Short mmCIF file of C-alpha atoms in Angstrom, two decimals:
data_model
loop_
_atom_site.label_atom_id
_atom_site.label_comp_id
_atom_site.label_asym_id
_atom_site.label_seq_id
_atom_site.Cartn_x
_atom_site.Cartn_y
_atom_site.Cartn_z
CA PHE A 14 -13.53 -24.42 -22.21
CA SER A 15 -13.57 -26.66 -25.22
CA ASN A 16 -16.67 -28.51 -26.34
CA SER A 17 -16.10 -31.80 -28.12
CA ALA A 18 -19.01 -32.52 -30.47
CA SER A 19 -17.91 -36.12 -31.04
CA THR A 20 -18.04 -37.13 -27.37
CA GLY A 21 -20.61 -34.67 -26.10
CA THR A 22 -18.33 -33.63 -23.24
CA THR A 23 -16.89 -30.33 -22.09
CA ILE A 24 -13.16 -30.24 -21.39
CA ASP A 25 -11.47 -27.47 -19.39
CA ALA A 26 -8.50 -26.39 -21.52
CA ASN A 27 -6.45 -25.11 -18.58
CA ASP A 28 -5.79 -25.74 -14.88
CA GLN A 29 -6.67 -22.21 -13.80
CA LYS A 30 -10.06 -21.59 -12.23
CA THR A 31 -12.36 -18.61 -12.00
CA THR A 32 -13.78 -17.48 -8.66
CA GLU A 33 -17.16 -15.80 -8.37
CA LEU A 34 -17.86 -13.57 -5.39
CA GLY A 35 -21.26 -11.99 -5.02
CA VAL A 36 -23.64 -10.28 -2.68
CA SER A 37 -27.30 -9.39 -3.14
CA LEU A 38 -29.21 -7.00 -0.91
CA ALA A 39 -32.79 -5.78 -0.61
CA PRO A 40 -32.34 -3.01 1.99
CA VAL A 41 -35.81 -1.48 1.56
CA THR A 42 -39.03 -2.45 -0.18
CA GLY A 43 -38.66 -2.14 -3.94
CA LEU A 44 -34.85 -1.78 -3.97
CA THR A 45 -32.46 -4.58 -4.95
CA VAL A 46 -28.68 -4.38 -5.27
CA ALA A 47 -26.42 -7.15 -6.57
CA LEU A 48 -22.63 -6.94 -6.85
CA THR A 49 -20.69 -9.79 -8.45
CA ASP A 50 -16.98 -10.13 -9.21
CA TYR A 51 -15.44 -12.86 -11.36
CA LEU A 52 -11.68 -13.29 -10.91
CA GLY A 53 -9.56 -15.81 -12.78
CA ASN A 54 -6.67 -16.83 -15.00
CA GLU A 55 -8.53 -17.86 -18.14
CA GLY A 56 -6.66 -18.32 -21.40
CA GLY A 57 -3.26 -19.44 -20.11
CA GLN A 58 -0.78 -19.48 -17.26
CA GLY A 59 -0.31 -16.01 -15.74
CA ASN A 60 -3.28 -14.39 -17.50
CA LYS A 61 -5.64 -12.38 -15.34
CA THR A 62 -9.31 -11.71 -15.96
CA ASN A 63 -11.69 -9.68 -13.86
CA LEU A 64 -15.37 -8.89 -14.45
CA LEU A 65 -17.12 -6.68 -11.89
CA ASP A 66 -20.89 -6.38 -12.34
CA LEU A 67 -23.31 -4.12 -10.46
CA VAL A 68 -27.09 -4.36 -10.87
CA VAL A 69 -29.46 -2.00 -9.05
CA GLY A 70 -33.23 -2.10 -9.45
CA TYR A 71 -35.96 0.00 -7.91
CA THR A 72 -39.70 -0.45 -8.31
CA LEU A 73 -42.23 2.13 -7.19
CA GLY A 74 -45.76 1.18 -8.14
CA ASP A 75 -45.97 0.87 -11.94
CA LEU A 76 -42.51 2.36 -12.50
CA SER A 77 -39.34 0.24 -12.57
CA LEU A 78 -35.87 1.79 -12.77
CA GLY A 79 -32.58 0.01 -13.23
CA LEU A 80 -28.83 0.38 -13.54
CA ASN A 81 -26.36 -2.24 -14.74
CA ALA A 82 -22.66 -1.29 -14.71
CA ASP A 83 -19.70 -3.47 -15.73
CA PHE A 84 -15.93 -3.32 -15.63
CA ASN A 85 -13.98 -6.05 -17.40
CA SER A 86 -10.21 -6.30 -17.76
CA THR A 87 -8.07 -8.99 -19.34
CA LYS A 88 -4.30 -9.06 -18.98
CA VAL A 89 -2.55 -11.62 -21.21
CA LYS A 90 1.04 -12.69 -20.51
CA THR A 91 3.42 -14.12 -23.09
CA GLY A 92 6.82 -15.27 -21.88
CA GLY A 93 6.16 -13.82 -18.42
CA VAL A 94 5.53 -10.31 -19.79
CA THR A 95 2.11 -8.63 -19.97
CA THR A 96 1.48 -8.18 -23.68
CA THR A 97 -2.10 -6.94 -23.67
CA ASP A 98 -4.28 -5.13 -21.21
CA ASN A 99 -7.79 -4.98 -22.70
CA LYS A 100 -10.57 -3.20 -20.82
CA PHE A 101 -14.29 -2.65 -21.14
CA THR A 102 -16.38 -0.33 -18.99
CA GLY A 103 -20.04 0.25 -19.55
CA ALA A 104 -23.40 0.99 -18.05
CA ALA A 105 -27.06 0.67 -18.91
CA LEU A 106 -29.88 2.74 -17.47
CA TYR A 107 -33.46 1.71 -18.02
CA ALA A 108 -37.01 2.59 -17.05
CA ASN A 109 -40.25 0.66 -17.61
CA TYR A 110 -43.76 1.89 -16.92
CA GLN A 111 -46.94 -0.19 -16.79
CA ILE A 112 -49.31 2.24 -18.54
CA VAL A 113 -52.38 -0.02 -18.34
CA PRO A 114 -52.58 -3.68 -17.26
CA ALA A 115 -52.08 -4.94 -20.83
CA PHE A 116 -49.38 -2.45 -22.00
CA ARG A 117 -45.92 -1.61 -20.74
CA ALA A 118 -43.46 0.86 -22.29
CA GLY A 119 -39.78 1.34 -21.63
CA VAL A 120 -36.58 3.10 -22.55
CA ARG A 121 -33.00 1.87 -22.14
CA GLY A 122 -29.73 3.68 -22.73
CA GLU A 123 -26.34 2.00 -22.81
CA PHE A 124 -22.81 3.26 -23.22
CA GLY A 125 -19.45 1.57 -23.17
CA ASN A 126 -15.74 2.05 -23.75
CA PHE A 127 -13.49 -0.65 -25.23
CA LYS A 128 -9.69 -0.51 -25.08
CA ASP A 129 -7.81 -3.12 -27.13
CA ASP A 130 -4.02 -3.15 -26.64
CA VAL A 131 -3.43 -5.63 -29.49
CA ALA A 132 -5.15 -3.48 -32.12
CA LYS A 133 -4.11 -0.27 -30.29
CA THR A 134 -7.69 1.01 -30.45
CA LYS A 135 -10.24 2.63 -28.20
CA THR A 136 -13.91 2.59 -29.14
CA LYS A 137 -16.94 4.25 -27.58
CA VAL A 138 -20.36 2.71 -28.13
CA SER A 139 -23.84 3.88 -27.22
CA GLU A 140 -27.42 2.82 -27.83
CA VAL A 141 -30.94 3.85 -27.01
CA THR A 142 -33.84 1.40 -27.19
CA LEU A 143 -37.55 2.15 -26.96
CA THR A 144 -39.69 -0.86 -26.05
CA GLY A 145 -43.35 -1.74 -25.94
CA ASP A 146 -44.97 -4.86 -24.53
CA TYR A 147 -48.62 -5.64 -25.25
CA ALA A 148 -50.11 -8.59 -23.35
CA ALA A 149 -52.53 -9.69 -26.06
CA ALA A 150 -53.61 -12.76 -24.08
CA LYS A 151 -52.77 -14.44 -20.78
CA ASN A 152 -50.08 -16.56 -22.45
CA PHE A 153 -49.03 -14.31 -25.37
CA ASP A 154 -47.17 -10.99 -25.55
CA LEU A 155 -46.34 -8.85 -28.55
CA VAL A 156 -43.04 -7.04 -27.92
CA THR A 157 -41.37 -4.30 -29.99
CA ASP A 158 -37.88 -2.81 -29.78
CA LEU A 159 -36.80 0.27 -31.70
CA ARG A 160 -33.04 0.58 -31.30
CA PHE A 161 -30.49 3.24 -32.26
CA ASP A 162 -26.78 2.28 -32.05
CA GLN A 163 -23.59 4.28 -32.52
CA SER A 164 -19.92 3.26 -32.46
CA LYS A 165 -17.01 5.73 -32.52
CA PRO A 166 -13.40 4.54 -32.64
CA ASP A 167 -10.73 7.05 -31.57
CA GLY A 168 -9.48 8.79 -34.68
CA GLY A 169 -11.99 6.94 -36.86
CA GLN A 170 -15.34 7.54 -38.41
CA SER A 171 -18.42 6.79 -36.33
CA SER A 172 -20.95 4.26 -37.54
CA LYS A 173 -24.65 4.09 -36.81
CA ALA A 174 -27.25 1.36 -37.04
CA ASN A 175 -30.97 1.37 -36.37
CA SER A 176 -33.26 -1.61 -36.01
CA LEU A 177 -36.88 -2.47 -35.38
CA VAL A 178 -37.78 -5.85 -33.91
CA VAL A 179 -41.26 -7.26 -33.38
CA LYS A 180 -41.48 -10.46 -31.33
CA GLY A 181 -44.29 -12.75 -30.35
CA VAL A 182 -43.70 -14.37 -26.96
CA LEU A 183 -45.68 -17.51 -26.10
CA LYS A 184 -45.70 -18.24 -22.36
CA PHE A 185 -46.19 -21.82 -21.26
#
């Protein structure tokens, strides 16, 4: 898509379309499962894109558990020949617990693998986030995230980053 600031319109830059197929289930109380697949030819004639997304959630009393897994592939053709085949696979696991009515704590872990045919690289990424949510008032939450990230390219040196975020959330 291309967004034209001068006219305020969105123009589709190609004739190919993306199809979304999805199903959501709630087979038992507290369990939800959603599976979505996006298939298309974005980026030019003959290109193929596919994003498969799975989200599973389970709530049991004050405990919520979740899984989000993704597979994304992009095949780009130039002159009728596949020139790149980039892939991403990843998953996130998370748990939240309502300790008392005004405070919730959680932990989330994510990992992913990137394969880039153009740069001839493979990279593994991972992160762990600890969260806290204090409902200071009916319409205001104080939320904290303490996050630890790591990236490791094949044959390269790993890099790490840590961050602390404190947010005020006004609900209206």
